[in-house]
Amino acid sequence: MSRITRRSFVQGSLAVGAGFLVAPRLSLAKSPNEKMGVAVIGAGGRGASHVSAYLADPRTEILYIVDADEKNGQSKCDAVEKKQGSRPKFVKDMRVTFDDKAVDFISTATPNHWHALCGIWAMQAGKDAYIEKPVCQTIEEGRALVSAARKYNKMCQVGTQCRSSKAVQEAVAFIEEGGIGDVKFARGLCYKRRKSIGALGDYPVPESCDFNLWSGPATYTNPKVTREKFHYDWHWQRHYGNGDLGNQGPHQTDIARWGLGVNTHPQGIISYGGRLGYQAERNDPNYVDAGDTANTIVSLYDYGDKFITFETRGLSCDNARDEELNKLFQSNSGNKIGVVFYGSEGYVCQQSYSHCVAFNKEFEVIKEFKGGENHFGNFVDACYSRRMEDLNADVLEGHLSAGMSHLGNISYYVGEKNTLPVEALKSELARVKGLDDNVATLERTVQHLQDNGVDLEKYPISLGPYLQFDPQREIFTNNSQANELLRREYRPEFVCPTADKV
Ligand SMILES: NC(=O)c1ccc[n+]([C@@H]2O[C@H](COP(=O)([O-])OP(=O)(O)OC[C@H]3O[C@@H](n4cnc5c(N)ncnc54)[C@H](O)[C@@H]3O)[C@@H](O)[C@H]2O)c1
């Protein structure tokens, strides 16, 4: 379908010089026979899924591919040209697309450290925004992003696609209707094997990459990075990523909150864990992996009358001894990524993005939920309807779910040096309020580490402080060091505004 002439719907815009933004542009609803102009920002692994989704949607045309790394960007332009017929423009600097009124929305799959600033700049310039999870790198950024969406009245969808999954939607509705009785506790699991990313060292940045733009609001370490593989492995370095608690995690933290009907931040958080097992994996007691996020972390979240336990395991789970979890996932396979809801009359297990199962107390299946999603399509629907309530994953949900990852990581980071023997950990965790058996979860985690050859005397587990959080003011009330991690410093060109300044 060829591109249809666009109606000028932009009013009151100011010229935007290289990203120094801006007065809001007021958008009117587009008629369904006008195509939406799209800029895909961040054309790496996940960017490919964004591209495929818009190529498959007759209502959209990809006008720009933006990537700080020209090699990644140009290869996506080639792929788009083949399918779309027209070649999108390639640019390295996202700010070019914000200045172009032909762009209706941006869809971003940059590394995490860019998400909030990219979204805020785009919405200030009058664009709607689809933003990958986690939507922010700090709690302060998440709040600012929500404020920007509200202030500029923009559609802002988060890339937690399970919100659009038929299976998960129906399973959550079943829980809400009392299908497994009273539900106050959920356990999220991210048991996903992640091997070492290589030794900490000095490695070059690819020549095709503009490292100033790539780094953006994060620390600038020009001319080197400390990881071997430049792309993707930033996930395991805390300047840019959030470990698997903040990578795979936000899908499951989101489902856990959703199913429990929790629409706020927790009021208490504690984490324990470490970056463990790579010495055994490499058979070298002195091996130092380049990642500095936890590969094994358990975070406990207190919502007053409801609780969530979130378990992240990066080492092999092949030796799957967790019998109850094996029953609920109907699988003895170690890798388990999902959420279990514990009700007074049974369980619901989200086993995959498109399959959930309800059980009675005897672990007999009482209902199954199946069906996939078109999350990008849902976003495009809302861009036409201009109704925020049409979005399946509004930015506020993204902020609260990313927030769980950040709050869990903050407890870990603050307590990183507080390593304890297992017996001491047990007595500390026995004192933590909750609806779960915290000591049993610790014991399963310890077993898992030992199964992977971790010598817990030499490489002990760290215990973070129990952090009290004020969900309204979004600050910790008992730990100033933790409060410092709710925000970060920026280089002058890449300052993410706070909520009151968007
Ligand atoms: N929703 C999902 O299921 C899902 C799945 C995978 C990844 N993701 C998310 O997608 C994001 C990207 O992950 P990935 O695996 O594709 O990482 P990646 O490293 O493969 O790709 C990131 C791309 O962004 C580019 N980039 C960096 N800075 C940029 C900038 N300023 N402007 C434009 N491009 C820039 C990089 O050069 C790279 O090509 C992450 O936030 C991740 O959490 C979501």
XYZ file of C-alpha atoms and ligand atoms in Angstrom:
546
model
C 0.000 0.000 0.000
C 1.490 3.330 -0.919
C 1.826 6.050 1.610
C -1.232 8.269 1.804
C -0.876 12.025 1.929
C -0.658 13.118 5.504
C -2.860 15.757 6.964
C -0.940 18.339 8.854
C -1.844 17.715 12.444
C 0.975 19.532 14.024
C 0.276 22.782 15.727
C 2.300 25.115 17.830
C 5.607 23.406 17.217
C 8.900 25.141 17.641
C 11.888 24.430 15.493
C 13.993 21.873 17.258
C 17.697 22.320 16.826
C 19.537 19.043 17.241
C 17.366 17.879 20.047
C 17.038 20.905 22.261
C 13.439 20.540 23.061
C 10.585 21.874 22.737
C 7.035 22.999 23.044
C 4.331 20.332 22.888
C 2.689 19.568 19.589
C -0.998 18.905 19.750
C -2.042 15.860 17.798
C -5.493 15.185 16.474
C -6.675 11.673 15.778
C -5.582 10.329 12.414
C -8.138 8.832 10.123
C -7.782 5.067 9.733
C -6.852 5.429 6.048
C -3.806 7.552 6.801
C -0.633 5.621 7.471
C 1.478 6.214 10.539
C 5.120 7.221 9.943
C 7.467 5.239 12.182
C 11.044 5.710 13.393
C 12.569 2.528 14.817
C 15.316 3.564 17.224
C 17.831 0.874 18.156
C 18.193 -1.726 15.440
C 19.869 -4.619 17.259
C 18.361 -7.956 18.270
C 15.025 -6.669 19.530
C 14.896 -3.861 16.986
C 14.433 -6.610 14.369
C 11.120 -7.594 16.016
C 9.977 -3.963 15.976
C 10.822 -3.748 12.286
C 8.982 -7.004 11.481
C 5.887 -5.881 13.367
C 5.573 -2.585 11.472
C 6.363 -4.229 8.121
C 3.478 -6.592 8.791
C 1.075 -3.819 9.762
C -0.538 -2.169 6.705
C -1.240 0.938 8.785
C 2.433 1.817 9.286
C 5.444 2.818 7.193
C 8.997 2.728 8.520
C 10.504 6.106 7.628
C 13.675 5.923 9.730
C 16.028 3.387 11.168
C 18.136 4.965 13.885
C 21.185 3.294 15.318
C 24.368 4.595 16.894
C 26.079 1.703 15.115
C 25.857 2.253 11.370
C 26.432 -1.426 10.615
C 23.367 -2.506 12.588
C 21.287 0.341 11.206
C 22.127 -0.103 7.529
C 21.492 -3.840 7.625
C 17.997 -3.175 8.980
C 17.456 -0.557 6.241
C 18.313 -3.239 3.672
C 15.809 -5.621 5.240
C 13.073 -2.989 5.337
C 13.697 -1.891 1.752
C 13.272 -5.454 0.505
C 9.869 -5.848 2.111
C 8.516 -2.326 2.148
C 9.649 -1.244 -1.300
C 10.946 2.085 -0.023
C 14.211 2.464 1.904
C 13.953 4.161 5.270
C 16.421 6.933 6.048
C 19.293 5.857 8.241
C 20.445 8.266 10.953
C 22.700 7.818 13.945
C 21.134 10.530 16.059
C 17.536 9.955 17.188
C 16.984 13.695 17.523
C 16.735 14.011 13.749
C 13.548 11.959 13.789
C 11.997 14.076 16.522
C 12.361 17.099 14.242
C 10.568 15.401 11.346
C 6.821 15.935 11.387
C 6.298 12.956 9.082
C 7.157 10.728 12.043
C 4.043 9.942 14.070
C 5.622 7.599 16.567
C 8.932 6.178 17.602
C 9.513 2.581 18.606
C 12.638 2.088 20.623
C 14.804 -0.919 21.410
C 17.993 0.825 22.455
C 19.899 -0.425 25.494
C 18.097 0.275 28.768
C 20.087 3.341 29.778
C 18.525 5.264 26.861
C 14.868 4.310 27.264
C 13.510 7.110 29.421
C 15.380 9.983 27.804
C 14.518 8.761 24.311
C 10.833 8.495 25.270
C 10.731 11.890 26.962
C 12.440 13.670 24.065
C 10.094 11.981 21.594
C 6.934 12.890 23.490
C 8.127 16.461 24.034
C 8.461 16.650 20.265
C 4.893 15.426 19.784
C 5.497 11.751 19.036
C 3.848 8.703 20.556
C 6.317 6.163 21.911
C 6.634 2.390 22.167
C 9.452 1.779 24.625
C 11.102 -1.505 25.469
C 11.217 -2.851 28.985
C 12.571 -1.858 31.423
C 11.217 1.600 30.569
C 13.769 3.387 32.698
C 17.137 2.957 34.320
C 16.149 4.600 37.615
C 12.949 5.221 39.568
C 13.342 8.965 38.984
C 13.478 8.432 35.215
C 10.392 6.213 35.285
C 8.367 8.882 37.067
C 9.560 11.517 34.582
C 8.530 9.327 31.660
C 5.028 8.864 33.099
C 4.770 12.633 33.632
C 5.835 13.345 30.071
C 3.194 10.969 28.670
C 0.489 12.675 30.721
C 1.682 16.231 30.117
C 1.919 15.858 26.341
C -1.068 13.495 26.150
C 0.914 10.870 24.261
C 0.418 7.153 23.869
C 3.300 5.441 25.613
C 3.307 1.660 25.449
C 5.851 -0.509 27.222
C 7.340 -3.594 25.585
C 5.886 -6.051 28.083
C 4.014 -7.943 25.391
C 2.390 -10.432 27.763
C -0.071 -7.636 28.557
C -1.525 -8.323 25.093
C -1.328 -12.116 25.343
C -4.736 -13.773 25.226
C -3.542 -16.574 27.505
C -2.213 -14.227 30.184
C -5.169 -11.845 29.951
C -7.598 -14.743 30.480
C -5.542 -16.249 33.308
C -5.446 -12.902 35.128
C -9.215 -12.514 34.642
C -9.687 -16.035 36.074
C -7.666 -15.079 39.160
C -9.616 -11.831 39.537
C -12.891 -13.764 39.367
C -11.791 -15.958 42.270
C -10.887 -19.024 40.169
C -8.264 -20.120 42.733
C -9.787 -18.410 45.762
C -8.015 -15.696 47.676
C -4.622 -14.834 46.173
C -2.105 -12.781 48.083
C 1.226 -14.240 47.030
C 3.032 -14.709 43.714
C 6.425 -16.142 42.869
C 8.172 -14.908 39.741
C 10.876 -17.058 38.198
C 13.632 -16.191 35.802
C 15.623 -19.402 35.641
C 17.443 -18.648 32.411
C 20.965 -19.909 31.736
C 23.433 -17.068 31.205
C 27.026 -18.041 30.675
C 29.959 -15.800 31.579
C 30.323 -12.859 29.198
C 34.118 -13.180 29.219
C 36.869 -11.745 31.351
C 36.851 -8.164 32.595
C 39.289 -6.257 30.374
C 39.794 -3.442 27.890
C 38.021 -4.005 24.623
C 37.567 -1.741 21.601
C 34.293 -0.174 20.524
C 33.265 -1.257 16.983
C 34.471 1.288 14.439
C 31.001 1.608 12.968
C 29.585 2.791 16.305
C 29.335 6.382 17.543
C 30.166 5.636 21.153
C 29.204 9.109 22.357
C 25.653 8.532 21.113
C 25.624 4.918 22.244
C 26.615 5.955 25.796
C 24.215 8.930 25.926
C 22.816 9.289 29.455
C 25.159 6.612 30.847
C 28.768 6.892 31.958
C 31.128 7.604 29.083
C 34.106 5.245 29.086
C 35.630 6.285 25.777
C 37.559 4.797 24.030
C 37.100 1.366 25.567
C 34.569 -0.904 27.142
C 35.274 -3.617 29.688
C 33.305 -6.426 28.008
C 34.355 -8.529 25.066
C 31.086 -8.475 23.117
C 29.971 -4.893 22.607
C 26.309 -5.412 21.773
C 23.829 -7.203 24.017
C 26.252 -8.022 26.852
C 25.801 -4.501 28.263
C 22.738 -6.120 29.929
C 25.069 -7.479 32.608
C 26.867 -4.185 33.354
C 25.011 -1.869 35.665
C 25.847 1.402 33.864
C 23.667 0.212 31.006
C 21.680 -2.807 32.082
C 20.068 -4.363 35.119
C 21.001 -8.038 35.071
C 18.267 -10.552 34.360
C 16.142 -9.169 37.191
C 15.812 -6.069 34.974
C 16.036 -7.799 31.603
C 13.773 -10.851 31.497
C 12.471 -9.861 34.933
C 10.135 -6.992 33.988
C 7.939 -9.354 31.952
C 7.325 -11.492 35.051
C 7.323 -8.731 37.681
C 4.638 -7.130 35.530
C 2.503 -10.269 35.355
C 2.925 -10.894 39.093
C 1.704 -7.375 39.974
C -1.090 -7.575 37.424
C -2.415 -10.909 38.687
C -2.284 -9.779 42.305
C -3.996 -6.483 41.442
C -1.108 -4.488 42.897
C -0.949 -0.981 41.409
C 1.756 0.587 43.480
C 5.389 0.187 44.496
C 6.250 -2.157 47.372
C 6.729 -0.737 50.843
C 9.517 -3.150 51.794
C 12.240 -4.807 49.707
C 15.166 -7.087 50.447
C 17.476 -8.994 48.079
C 20.228 -11.546 48.385
C 22.487 -13.002 45.729
C 25.685 -12.452 43.814
C 27.492 -12.884 40.551
C 28.402 -16.454 41.278
C 29.661 -19.619 39.665
C 31.776 -18.338 36.794
C 35.025 -19.395 38.461
C 33.687 -22.961 38.518
C 32.328 -22.604 34.967
C 35.774 -21.478 33.716
C 37.639 -23.820 36.012
C 39.739 -20.879 37.232
C 39.483 -19.726 40.861
C 40.787 -16.245 39.937
C 38.488 -15.668 36.985
C 36.727 -12.282 36.974
C 33.746 -12.040 34.649
C 33.091 -8.622 33.056
C 29.545 -8.366 34.371
C 28.808 -6.513 37.594
C 25.124 -7.326 38.024
C 23.915 -10.318 40.036
C 23.378 -13.490 38.016
C 21.691 -15.091 41.014
C 19.334 -12.917 43.022
C 16.234 -13.425 45.126
C 14.170 -10.323 45.871
C 11.284 -10.155 48.319
C 8.632 -7.452 47.908
C 6.156 -6.466 50.609
C 2.961 -4.725 49.434
C 1.306 -4.677 52.849
C -1.260 -7.454 52.507
C 0.321 -8.980 49.378
C 3.807 -10.292 48.632
C 5.929 -11.191 45.647
C 9.088 -13.301 45.701
C 11.205 -13.025 42.584
C 13.937 -15.566 41.897
C 16.590 -15.032 39.233
C 19.013 -17.837 38.403
C 21.621 -17.528 35.665
C 23.506 -20.759 36.294
C 22.377 -24.122 35.004
C 19.075 -25.344 36.389
C 19.363 -28.687 34.587
C 19.390 -30.484 37.903
C 15.771 -29.477 38.546
C 15.076 -30.594 42.090
C 12.193 -28.163 42.697
C 9.389 -30.744 42.637
C 6.475 -28.413 43.284
C 7.671 -26.033 40.560
C 8.146 -28.972 38.191
C 4.475 -29.887 38.745
C 3.265 -26.323 38.234
C 5.316 -25.834 35.064
C 4.474 -29.400 33.953
C 8.114 -29.771 33.094
C 11.259 -31.126 34.652
C 13.327 -28.802 32.513
C 15.495 -26.464 34.526
C 14.836 -23.302 32.560
C 11.650 -21.828 33.962
C 10.462 -18.347 33.143
C 7.058 -17.546 34.531
C 4.889 -16.640 37.482
C 3.059 -18.843 39.996
C 0.032 -17.430 41.819
C -0.758 -19.158 45.108
C -4.481 -19.098 45.921
C -6.434 -20.452 48.870
C -8.024 -22.996 46.497
C -5.297 -23.630 43.936
C -2.601 -22.220 41.708
C -2.248 -20.455 38.384
C 1.054 -20.862 36.585
C 2.069 -18.616 33.710
C 4.239 -21.148 31.927
C 5.040 -19.144 28.801
C 3.954 -15.977 26.978
C 1.065 -17.885 25.412
C 0.184 -20.617 27.894
C -1.101 -20.515 31.482
C -2.531 -23.363 33.556
C -4.756 -23.392 36.644
C -4.482 -26.222 39.191
C -6.397 -27.255 42.266
C -4.557 -27.838 45.544
C -3.766 -31.404 44.444
C -1.972 -30.047 41.350
C -4.702 -31.357 39.042
C -5.342 -29.161 36.009
C -8.635 -27.280 36.290
C -8.282 -24.870 33.381
C -5.888 -23.944 30.586
C -5.407 -20.623 28.838
C -3.835 -20.405 25.395
C -3.209 -17.705 22.819
C -0.639 -15.183 21.731
C -0.473 -11.440 21.220
C -0.082 -8.500 18.873
C 1.292 -5.935 21.260
C 2.656 -3.625 18.572
C -0.740 -3.717 16.886
C -2.414 -2.722 20.143
C -0.077 0.288 20.342
C -0.913 1.332 16.780
C -4.631 0.991 17.592
C -4.183 3.451 20.463
C -2.173 5.857 18.313
C -5.244 6.084 16.083
C -7.888 6.150 18.812
C -5.924 8.633 20.998
C -7.351 6.809 24.013
C -4.737 5.986 26.622
C -7.055 3.354 28.078
C -6.778 1.387 24.824
C -3.119 0.649 25.588
C -2.556 -2.776 27.105
C 0.738 -1.720 28.723
C 0.577 1.942 29.600
C 3.828 3.552 30.770
C 2.690 3.684 34.402
C 2.538 -0.119 34.495
C 5.993 -0.177 32.937
C 7.326 2.198 35.567
C 5.948 0.100 38.444
C 7.230 -3.166 36.970
C 10.674 -1.819 36.038
C 10.637 -0.280 39.512
C 10.493 -3.749 41.070
C 13.698 -4.666 39.248
C 15.391 -1.431 40.263
C 14.332 -1.636 43.913
C 15.477 -5.261 44.109
C 18.813 -4.391 42.536
C 19.275 -1.407 44.859
C 19.009 -3.625 47.940
C 21.593 -5.939 46.353
C 23.956 -3.128 45.342
C 23.845 -1.480 48.768
C 24.518 -4.814 50.467
C 26.936 -6.225 47.918
C 29.851 -6.267 50.352
C 27.750 -7.771 53.144
C 28.500 -11.427 52.432
C 27.227 -13.971 54.931
C 27.521 -17.699 55.636
C 24.389 -19.678 54.801
C 23.350 -20.225 58.428
C 23.519 -16.485 59.147
C 21.473 -15.791 56.015
C 18.851 -18.253 57.186
C 18.375 -16.549 60.494
C 18.205 -13.111 58.837
C 15.615 -14.260 56.296
C 13.543 -16.070 58.891
C 12.900 -12.641 60.385
C 11.647 -11.087 57.148
C 7.880 -10.750 57.087
C 6.109 -12.477 54.213
C 3.659 -15.100 53.015
C 6.387 -17.287 51.578
C 8.721 -19.618 53.417
C 11.759 -17.382 52.924
C 14.147 -19.933 54.396
C 12.906 -22.667 52.042
C 13.503 -20.362 49.069
C 17.020 -19.667 50.340
C 17.671 -23.382 50.799
C 16.578 -24.114 47.220
C 18.819 -21.300 45.987
C 21.787 -22.613 47.962
C 21.193 -26.113 46.587
C 21.114 -24.705 43.065
C 24.419 -22.882 43.600
C 26.049 -25.972 45.061
C 24.788 -28.021 42.118
C 26.763 -25.599 39.957
C 29.940 -26.096 41.929
C 29.832 -22.774 43.773
C 32.005 -22.856 46.874
C 29.873 -20.701 49.158
C 32.610 -20.334 51.732
C 34.959 -18.818 49.204
C 32.316 -16.976 47.188
C 29.528 -16.268 49.677
C 26.083 -14.820 49.036
C 25.506 -11.088 49.723
C 22.543 -9.900 51.735
C 21.115 -6.460 51.031
C 19.487 -4.303 53.688
C 15.741 -4.445 54.274
C 14.663 -1.228 52.579
C 11.523 0.630 53.529
C 10.054 2.512 50.598
C 7.422 5.222 50.472
C 5.458 4.308 47.320
C 3.910 7.777 46.940
C 7.023 9.872 47.421
C 9.195 7.216 45.753
C 11.989 7.435 48.294
C 13.453 5.052 50.828
C 12.734 6.080 54.384
C 15.490 4.130 56.140
C 18.576 4.206 53.917
C 20.290 7.254 52.409
C 22.741 5.170 50.368
C 19.805 3.471 48.671
C 18.218 6.854 47.949
C 21.300 7.866 45.975
C 20.592 4.964 43.610
C 17.108 6.199 42.734
C 18.682 8.622 40.270
C 21.919 9.045 38.346
C 24.239 11.761 37.065
C 24.192 12.742 33.394
C 26.569 14.311 30.941
C 25.299 17.795 29.969
C 24.078 16.802 26.502
C 22.047 13.876 27.817
C 20.289 15.069 30.939
C 17.044 13.213 31.588
C 14.662 15.770 33.096
C 12.883 15.046 36.356
C 9.074 14.707 36.480
C 8.548 18.372 37.381
C 10.740 19.529 34.502
C 9.475 17.429 31.601
N 10.146 -7.220 24.838
C 11.003 -8.209 24.642
O 10.639 -9.379 24.596
C 12.457 -7.901 24.462
C 13.324 -8.884 23.973
C 14.664 -8.568 23.816
C 15.121 -7.310 24.157
N 14.265 -6.374 24.645
C 14.736 -5.029 25.006
O 15.175 -4.379 23.830
C 16.272 -3.531 24.108
C 17.408 -3.822 23.154
O 17.888 -5.115 23.412
P 18.749 -5.893 22.325
O 18.859 -7.270 22.780
O 18.183 -5.627 20.985
O 20.165 -5.142 22.458
P 21.265 -4.932 21.333
O 22.491 -4.487 22.017
O 21.293 -6.122 20.450
O 20.660 -3.748 20.442
C 20.610 -2.418 20.853
C 20.805 -1.546 19.623
O 20.608 -0.185 19.997
C 21.617 0.579 19.398
N 21.779 1.864 20.074
C 22.523 2.171 21.164
N 22.426 3.468 21.451
C 21.600 4.008 20.522
C 21.133 5.305 20.287
N 21.479 6.332 21.066
N 20.308 5.506 19.257
C 19.958 4.477 18.437
N 20.402 3.222 18.600
C 21.200 2.984 19.641
C 22.832 -0.315 19.450
O 23.867 0.123 18.599
C 22.234 -1.653 19.058
O 22.184 -1.823 17.674
C 16.616 -3.764 25.569
O 16.123 -2.716 26.337
C 15.938 -5.052 25.924
O 15.552 -5.089 27.281
C 12.943 -6.653 24.787
